[in-house]
Short mmCIF file of C-alpha atoms in Angstrom, two decimals:
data_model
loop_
_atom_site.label_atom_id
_atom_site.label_comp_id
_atom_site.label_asym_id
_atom_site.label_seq_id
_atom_site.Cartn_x
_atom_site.Cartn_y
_atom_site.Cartn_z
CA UNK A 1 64.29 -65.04 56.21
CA UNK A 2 63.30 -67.10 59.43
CA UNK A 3 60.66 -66.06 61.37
CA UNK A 4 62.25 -66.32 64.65
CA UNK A 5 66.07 -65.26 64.70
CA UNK A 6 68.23 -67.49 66.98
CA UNK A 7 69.23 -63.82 69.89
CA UNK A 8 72.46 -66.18 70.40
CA UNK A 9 74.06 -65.79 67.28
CA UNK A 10 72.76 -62.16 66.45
CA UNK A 11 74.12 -61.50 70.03
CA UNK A 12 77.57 -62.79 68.81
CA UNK A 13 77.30 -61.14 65.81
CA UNK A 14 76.70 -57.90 66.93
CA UNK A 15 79.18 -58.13 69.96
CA UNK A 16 82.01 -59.30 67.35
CA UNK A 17 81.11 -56.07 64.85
CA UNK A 18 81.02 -53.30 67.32
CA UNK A 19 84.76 -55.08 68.89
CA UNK A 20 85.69 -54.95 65.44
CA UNK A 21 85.12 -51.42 64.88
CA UNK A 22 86.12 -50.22 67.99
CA UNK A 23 89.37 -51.94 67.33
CA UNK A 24 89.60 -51.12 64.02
CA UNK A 25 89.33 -47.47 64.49
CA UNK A 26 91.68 -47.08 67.83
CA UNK A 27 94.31 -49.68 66.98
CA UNK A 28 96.52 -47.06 65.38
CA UNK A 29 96.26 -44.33 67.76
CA UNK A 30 98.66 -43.55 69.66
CA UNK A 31 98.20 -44.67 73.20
CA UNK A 32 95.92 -47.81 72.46
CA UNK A 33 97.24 -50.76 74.23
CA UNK A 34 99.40 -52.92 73.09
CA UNK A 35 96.94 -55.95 74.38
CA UNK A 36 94.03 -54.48 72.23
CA UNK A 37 96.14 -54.29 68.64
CA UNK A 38 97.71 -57.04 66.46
CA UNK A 39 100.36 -58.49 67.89
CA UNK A 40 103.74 -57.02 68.11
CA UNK A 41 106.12 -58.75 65.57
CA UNK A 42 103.63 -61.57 64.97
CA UNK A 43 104.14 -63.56 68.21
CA UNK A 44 101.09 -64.13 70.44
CA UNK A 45 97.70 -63.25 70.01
CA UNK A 46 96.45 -59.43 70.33
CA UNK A 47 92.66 -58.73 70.54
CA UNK A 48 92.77 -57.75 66.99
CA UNK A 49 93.56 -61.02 66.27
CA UNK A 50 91.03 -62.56 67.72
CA UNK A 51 88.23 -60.21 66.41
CA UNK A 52 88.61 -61.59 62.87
CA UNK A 53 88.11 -64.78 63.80
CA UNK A 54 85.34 -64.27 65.65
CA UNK A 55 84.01 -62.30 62.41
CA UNK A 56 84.64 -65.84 60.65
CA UNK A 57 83.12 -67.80 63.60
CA UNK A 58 79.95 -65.40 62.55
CA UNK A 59 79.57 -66.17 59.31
CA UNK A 60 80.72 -69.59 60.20
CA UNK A 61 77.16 -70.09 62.41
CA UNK A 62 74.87 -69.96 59.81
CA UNK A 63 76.87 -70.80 56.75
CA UNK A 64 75.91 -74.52 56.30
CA UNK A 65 72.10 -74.34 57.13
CA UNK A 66 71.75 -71.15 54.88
CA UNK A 67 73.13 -73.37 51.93
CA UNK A 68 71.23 -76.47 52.97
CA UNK A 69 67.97 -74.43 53.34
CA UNK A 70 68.64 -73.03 49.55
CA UNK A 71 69.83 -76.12 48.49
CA UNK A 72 66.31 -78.02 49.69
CA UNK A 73 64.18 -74.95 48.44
CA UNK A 74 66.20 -73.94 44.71
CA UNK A 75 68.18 -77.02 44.12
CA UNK A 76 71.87 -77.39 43.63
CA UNK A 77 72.81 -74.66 40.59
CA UNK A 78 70.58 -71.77 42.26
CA UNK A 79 72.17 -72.74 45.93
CA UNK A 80 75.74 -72.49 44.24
CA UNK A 81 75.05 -69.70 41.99
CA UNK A 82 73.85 -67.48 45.10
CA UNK A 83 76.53 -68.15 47.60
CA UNK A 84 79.61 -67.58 44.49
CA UNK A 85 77.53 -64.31 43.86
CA UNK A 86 77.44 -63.36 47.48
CA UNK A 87 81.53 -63.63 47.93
CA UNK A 88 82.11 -62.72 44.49
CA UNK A 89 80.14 -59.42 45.23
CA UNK A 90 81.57 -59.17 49.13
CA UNK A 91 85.27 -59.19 47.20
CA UNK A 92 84.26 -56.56 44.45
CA UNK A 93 83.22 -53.88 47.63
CA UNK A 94 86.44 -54.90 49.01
CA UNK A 95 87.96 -54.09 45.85
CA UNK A 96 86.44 -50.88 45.60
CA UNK A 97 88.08 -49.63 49.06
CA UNK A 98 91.36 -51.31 48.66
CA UNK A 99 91.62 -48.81 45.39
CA UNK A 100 90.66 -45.55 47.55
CA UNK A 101 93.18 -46.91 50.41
CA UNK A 102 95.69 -47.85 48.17
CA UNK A 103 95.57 -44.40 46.16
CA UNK A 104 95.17 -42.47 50.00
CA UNK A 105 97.64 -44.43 51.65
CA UNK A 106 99.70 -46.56 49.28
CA UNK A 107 98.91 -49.58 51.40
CA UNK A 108 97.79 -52.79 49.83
CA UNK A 109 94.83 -52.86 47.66
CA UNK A 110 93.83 -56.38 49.78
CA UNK A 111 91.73 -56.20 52.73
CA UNK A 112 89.11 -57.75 54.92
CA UNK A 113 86.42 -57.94 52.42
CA UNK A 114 88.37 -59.69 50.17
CA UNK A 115 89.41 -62.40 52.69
CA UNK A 116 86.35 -62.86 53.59
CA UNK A 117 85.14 -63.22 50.11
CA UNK A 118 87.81 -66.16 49.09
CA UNK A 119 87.53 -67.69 52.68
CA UNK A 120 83.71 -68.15 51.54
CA UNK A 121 84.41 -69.17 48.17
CA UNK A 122 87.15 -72.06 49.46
CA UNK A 123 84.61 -73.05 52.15
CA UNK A 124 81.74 -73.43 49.02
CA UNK A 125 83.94 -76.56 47.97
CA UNK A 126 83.37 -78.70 51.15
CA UNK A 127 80.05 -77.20 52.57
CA UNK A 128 78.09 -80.15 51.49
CA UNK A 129 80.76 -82.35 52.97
CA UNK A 130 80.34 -84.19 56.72
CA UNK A 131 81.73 -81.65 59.59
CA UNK A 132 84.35 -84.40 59.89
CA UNK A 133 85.68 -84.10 56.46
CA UNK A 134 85.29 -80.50 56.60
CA UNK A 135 87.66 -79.69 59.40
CA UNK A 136 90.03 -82.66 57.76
CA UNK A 137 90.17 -79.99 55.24
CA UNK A 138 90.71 -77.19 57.06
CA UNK A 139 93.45 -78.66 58.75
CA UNK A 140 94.94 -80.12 55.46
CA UNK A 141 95.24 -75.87 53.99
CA UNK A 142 96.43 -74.63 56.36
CA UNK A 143 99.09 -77.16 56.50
CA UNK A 144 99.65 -76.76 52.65
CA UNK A 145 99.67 -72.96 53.49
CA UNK A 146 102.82 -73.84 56.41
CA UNK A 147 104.57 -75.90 53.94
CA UNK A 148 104.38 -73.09 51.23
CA UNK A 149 105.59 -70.70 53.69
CA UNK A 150 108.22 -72.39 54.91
CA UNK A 151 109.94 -73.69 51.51
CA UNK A 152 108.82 -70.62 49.37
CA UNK A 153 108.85 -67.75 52.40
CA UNK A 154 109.30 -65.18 49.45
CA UNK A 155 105.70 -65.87 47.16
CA UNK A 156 104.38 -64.26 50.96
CA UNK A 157 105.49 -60.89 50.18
CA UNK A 158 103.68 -58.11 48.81
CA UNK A 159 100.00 -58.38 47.20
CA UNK A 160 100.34 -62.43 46.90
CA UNK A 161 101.35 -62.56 50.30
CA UNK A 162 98.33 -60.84 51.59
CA UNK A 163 96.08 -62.54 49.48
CA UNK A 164 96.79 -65.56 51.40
CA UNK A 165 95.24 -64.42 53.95
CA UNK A 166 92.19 -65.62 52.10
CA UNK A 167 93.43 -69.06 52.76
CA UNK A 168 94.05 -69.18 56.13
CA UNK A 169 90.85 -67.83 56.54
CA UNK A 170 89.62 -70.30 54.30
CA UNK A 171 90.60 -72.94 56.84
CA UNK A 172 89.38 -71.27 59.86
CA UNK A 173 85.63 -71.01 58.49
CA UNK A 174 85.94 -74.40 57.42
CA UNK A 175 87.27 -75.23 60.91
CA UNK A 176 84.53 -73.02 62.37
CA UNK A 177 81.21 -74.59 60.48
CA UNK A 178 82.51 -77.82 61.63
CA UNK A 179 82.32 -76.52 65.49
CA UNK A 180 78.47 -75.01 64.61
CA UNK A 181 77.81 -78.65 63.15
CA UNK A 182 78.62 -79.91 66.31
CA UNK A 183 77.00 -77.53 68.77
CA UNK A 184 73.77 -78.13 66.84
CA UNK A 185 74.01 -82.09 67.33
CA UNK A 186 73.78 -81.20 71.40
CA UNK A 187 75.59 -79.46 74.23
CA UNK A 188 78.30 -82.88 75.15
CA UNK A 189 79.32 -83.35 71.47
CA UNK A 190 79.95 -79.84 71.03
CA UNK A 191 82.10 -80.24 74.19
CA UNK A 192 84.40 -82.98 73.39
CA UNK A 193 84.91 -81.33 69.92
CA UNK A 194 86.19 -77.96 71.77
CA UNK A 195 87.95 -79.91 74.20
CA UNK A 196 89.72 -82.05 71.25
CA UNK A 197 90.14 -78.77 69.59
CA UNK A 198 92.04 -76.89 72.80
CA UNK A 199 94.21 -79.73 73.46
CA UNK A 200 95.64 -79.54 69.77
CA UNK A 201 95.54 -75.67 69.63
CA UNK A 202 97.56 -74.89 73.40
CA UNK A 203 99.35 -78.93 73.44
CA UNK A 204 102.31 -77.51 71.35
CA UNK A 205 102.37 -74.48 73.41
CA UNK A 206 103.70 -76.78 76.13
CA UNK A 207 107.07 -78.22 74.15
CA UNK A 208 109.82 -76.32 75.33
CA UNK A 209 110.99 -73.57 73.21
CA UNK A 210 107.67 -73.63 71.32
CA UNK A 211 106.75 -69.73 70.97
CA UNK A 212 103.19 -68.58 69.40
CA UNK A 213 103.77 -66.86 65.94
CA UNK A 214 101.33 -66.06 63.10
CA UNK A 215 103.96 -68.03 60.88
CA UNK A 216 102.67 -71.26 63.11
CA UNK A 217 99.43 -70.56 61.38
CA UNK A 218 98.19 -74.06 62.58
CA UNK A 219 98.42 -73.53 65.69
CA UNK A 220 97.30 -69.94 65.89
CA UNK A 221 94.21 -70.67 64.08
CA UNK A 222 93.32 -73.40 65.97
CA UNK A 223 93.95 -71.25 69.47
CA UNK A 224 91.36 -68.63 67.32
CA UNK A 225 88.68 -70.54 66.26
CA UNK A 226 88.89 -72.46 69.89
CA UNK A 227 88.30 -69.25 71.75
CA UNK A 228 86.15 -68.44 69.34
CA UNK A 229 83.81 -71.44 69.94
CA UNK A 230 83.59 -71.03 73.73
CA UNK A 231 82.96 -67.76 73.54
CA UNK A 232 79.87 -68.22 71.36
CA UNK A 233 78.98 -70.87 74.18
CA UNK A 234 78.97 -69.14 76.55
CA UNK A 235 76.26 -66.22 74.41
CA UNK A 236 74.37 -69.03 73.93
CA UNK A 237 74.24 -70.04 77.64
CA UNK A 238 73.52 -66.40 78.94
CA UNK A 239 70.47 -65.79 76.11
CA UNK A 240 69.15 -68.49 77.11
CA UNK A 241 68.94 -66.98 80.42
CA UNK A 242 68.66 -63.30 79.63
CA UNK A 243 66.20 -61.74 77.48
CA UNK A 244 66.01 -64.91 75.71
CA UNK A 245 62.94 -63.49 73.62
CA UNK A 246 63.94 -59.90 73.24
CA UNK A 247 66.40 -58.46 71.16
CA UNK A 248 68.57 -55.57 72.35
CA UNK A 249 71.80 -53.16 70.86
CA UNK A 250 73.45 -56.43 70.47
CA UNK A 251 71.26 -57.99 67.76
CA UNK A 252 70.01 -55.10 66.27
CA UNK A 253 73.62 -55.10 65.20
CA UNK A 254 74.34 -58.67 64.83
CA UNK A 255 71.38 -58.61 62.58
CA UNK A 256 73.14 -56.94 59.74
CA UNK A 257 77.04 -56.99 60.85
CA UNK A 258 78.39 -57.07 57.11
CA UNK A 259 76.35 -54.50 56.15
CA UNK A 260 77.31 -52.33 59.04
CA UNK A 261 80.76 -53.19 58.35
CA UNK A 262 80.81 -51.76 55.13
CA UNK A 263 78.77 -48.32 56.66
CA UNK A 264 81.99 -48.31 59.07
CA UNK A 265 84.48 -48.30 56.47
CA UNK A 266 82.87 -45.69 54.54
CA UNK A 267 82.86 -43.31 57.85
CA UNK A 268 85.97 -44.07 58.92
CA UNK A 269 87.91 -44.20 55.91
CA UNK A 270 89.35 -40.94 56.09
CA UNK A 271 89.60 -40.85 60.01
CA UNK A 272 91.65 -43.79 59.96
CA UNK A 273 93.85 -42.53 57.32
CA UNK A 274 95.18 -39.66 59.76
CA UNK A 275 97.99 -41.39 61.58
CA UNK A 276 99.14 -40.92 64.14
CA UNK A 277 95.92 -39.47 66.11
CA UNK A 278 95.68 -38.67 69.70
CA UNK A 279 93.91 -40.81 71.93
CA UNK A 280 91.43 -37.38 73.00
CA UNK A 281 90.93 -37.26 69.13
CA UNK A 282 90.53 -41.03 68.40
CA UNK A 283 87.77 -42.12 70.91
CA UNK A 284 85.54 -39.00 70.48
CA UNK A 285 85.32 -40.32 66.43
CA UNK A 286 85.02 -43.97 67.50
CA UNK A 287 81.87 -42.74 70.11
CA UNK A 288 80.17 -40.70 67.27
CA UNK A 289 80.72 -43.64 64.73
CA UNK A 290 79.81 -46.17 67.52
CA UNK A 291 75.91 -44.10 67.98
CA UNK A 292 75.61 -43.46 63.94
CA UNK A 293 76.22 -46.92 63.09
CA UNK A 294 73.73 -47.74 66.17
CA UNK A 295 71.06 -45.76 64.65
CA UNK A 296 71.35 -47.68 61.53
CA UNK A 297 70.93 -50.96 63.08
CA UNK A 298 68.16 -49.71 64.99
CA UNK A 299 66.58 -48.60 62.23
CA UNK A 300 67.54 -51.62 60.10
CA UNK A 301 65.98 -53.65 63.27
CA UNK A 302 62.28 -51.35 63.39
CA UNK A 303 62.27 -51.97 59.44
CA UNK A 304 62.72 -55.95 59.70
CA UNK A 305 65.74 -55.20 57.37
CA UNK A 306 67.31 -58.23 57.09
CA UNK A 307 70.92 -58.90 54.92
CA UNK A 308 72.44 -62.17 54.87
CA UNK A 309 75.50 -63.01 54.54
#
């Protein structure tokens, strides 16, 4: 591990897992609003949305220089061999919950962990590649993944159907390490990229009759992983400026945000399973979760307890 963590992306990272769990937990209790869940019959964008791609935008940040700095120090089979073991084992956890929430709740087996797992495995194909070439082939799934969808809507139902969520998220790291590649070459190329980036996410949003859906998933990712991108400008801008030297809550748990993850599915995996639940009920949990999973990063944080992903 680096000596000297970059606060930014810690700071995004732990601002992105504690949204995530927040609106994980609360999204299905009744009285959450409607803003703050997926949204309704998959037209615009709900905060839930938007925290899974900021999730990818996180692992998106240090994705490429992780494998370049393996790839310099073991060479290119131990680089490879370490990042398909990482998602490999990232999609066996995922595995193991999907079976407990499948057998306590009968929904499907597929879940975050998995889609993170492929979306890192897809990405392994073109890290090595120019940022160019890389979002080239972002862009060029997810507009396999539109085609597919819109001549064979039915191979989207059911376990397949959520296993191609993999994909698109496949195409939104891709997308994202691109945008890091370009905020590390300097502040104004960063800025043209985003700015090239909004005005082909939010352009077809002005064509008359054009409505946001998660079927447009080119469009919808590229709104994500543009908000995405400005957000973690602007963290970069403010720790620059505030406690640039000293970390805080939000990088004690940006330090270790898959590993927390995983703590917050094992608390809440039988909370969340109690639907519907109260609002009174609901946030008391999420608080108690909130300060237990807080300890842990704290702890974590004292300990110099450091787990890549």
């Amino acid at each position: 591990m680096p000596k000297q963590r970059n606060l930014a992306i810690d700071r995004f990272r732990g601002f992105t897992i504690i949204l995530m769990v927040i609106v994980n937990d609360l999204s299905e209790a009744q009285g959450f609003p409607a803003i703050l869940r997926h949204a309704p019959h998959d037209r615009g964008i709900g905060l839930a949305d938007l925290v899974s791609k900021f999730f990818i935008f996180a692992i998106a940040a240090t994705y490429a220089m992780s494998f370049r700095g393996r790839l310099a120090r073991d060479g290119k089979k131990d680089a490879y061999f370490h990042f398909v073991s990482r998602y490999f084992a990232i999609m066996g956890i995922g595995c193991l919950f999907g079976v407990f929430n499948a057998a306590w709740t009968g929904d499907t087996m597929w879940g975050t962990l998995q889609t993170i797992g492929l979306a890192g495995l897809l990405t392994l194909l073109v890290i090595k590649l120019p940022w160019g070439v890389r979002a080239a082939a972002g862009f060029g799934l997810l507009a396999v993944y539109q085609a597919l969808y819109h001549f064979l809507p039915d191979l989207f139902a059911g376990e397949v159907g959520a296993m191609f969520e993999g994909v698109v998220m496949g195409a939104a790291l891709m997308l994202s390490t691109a945008m890091i590649d370009l905020f590390n070459k300097g502040r104004k190329p960063f800025l043209i990229g985003l700015g090239v980036l909004a005005l082909a996410a939010f352009g077809p949003l002005l064509l008359p009759g054009m409505v946001l859906t998660k079927q447009n998933q080119i469009t919808f990712i590229l709104i994500c992983v543009a908000i995405a991108s400005a957000v973690y400008f602007v963290f970069d801008l403010v720790s620059q400026k505030v406690r640039p030297t000293r970390p805080g809550l939000l990088c004690w748990w940006g330090e270790n945000p898959m590993l927390l993850y995983i703590f917050h599915l094992m608390l809440t995996g039988a909370a969340m399973a109690i639907d519907p639940r109260p609002m009174y009920i609901a946030i008391p949990v999420n608080l108690a979760i909130l300060s237990v999973l807080s300890l842990i990063a704290w702890a974590m944080h004292r300990k110099k307890f450091w787990v890549s992903f």
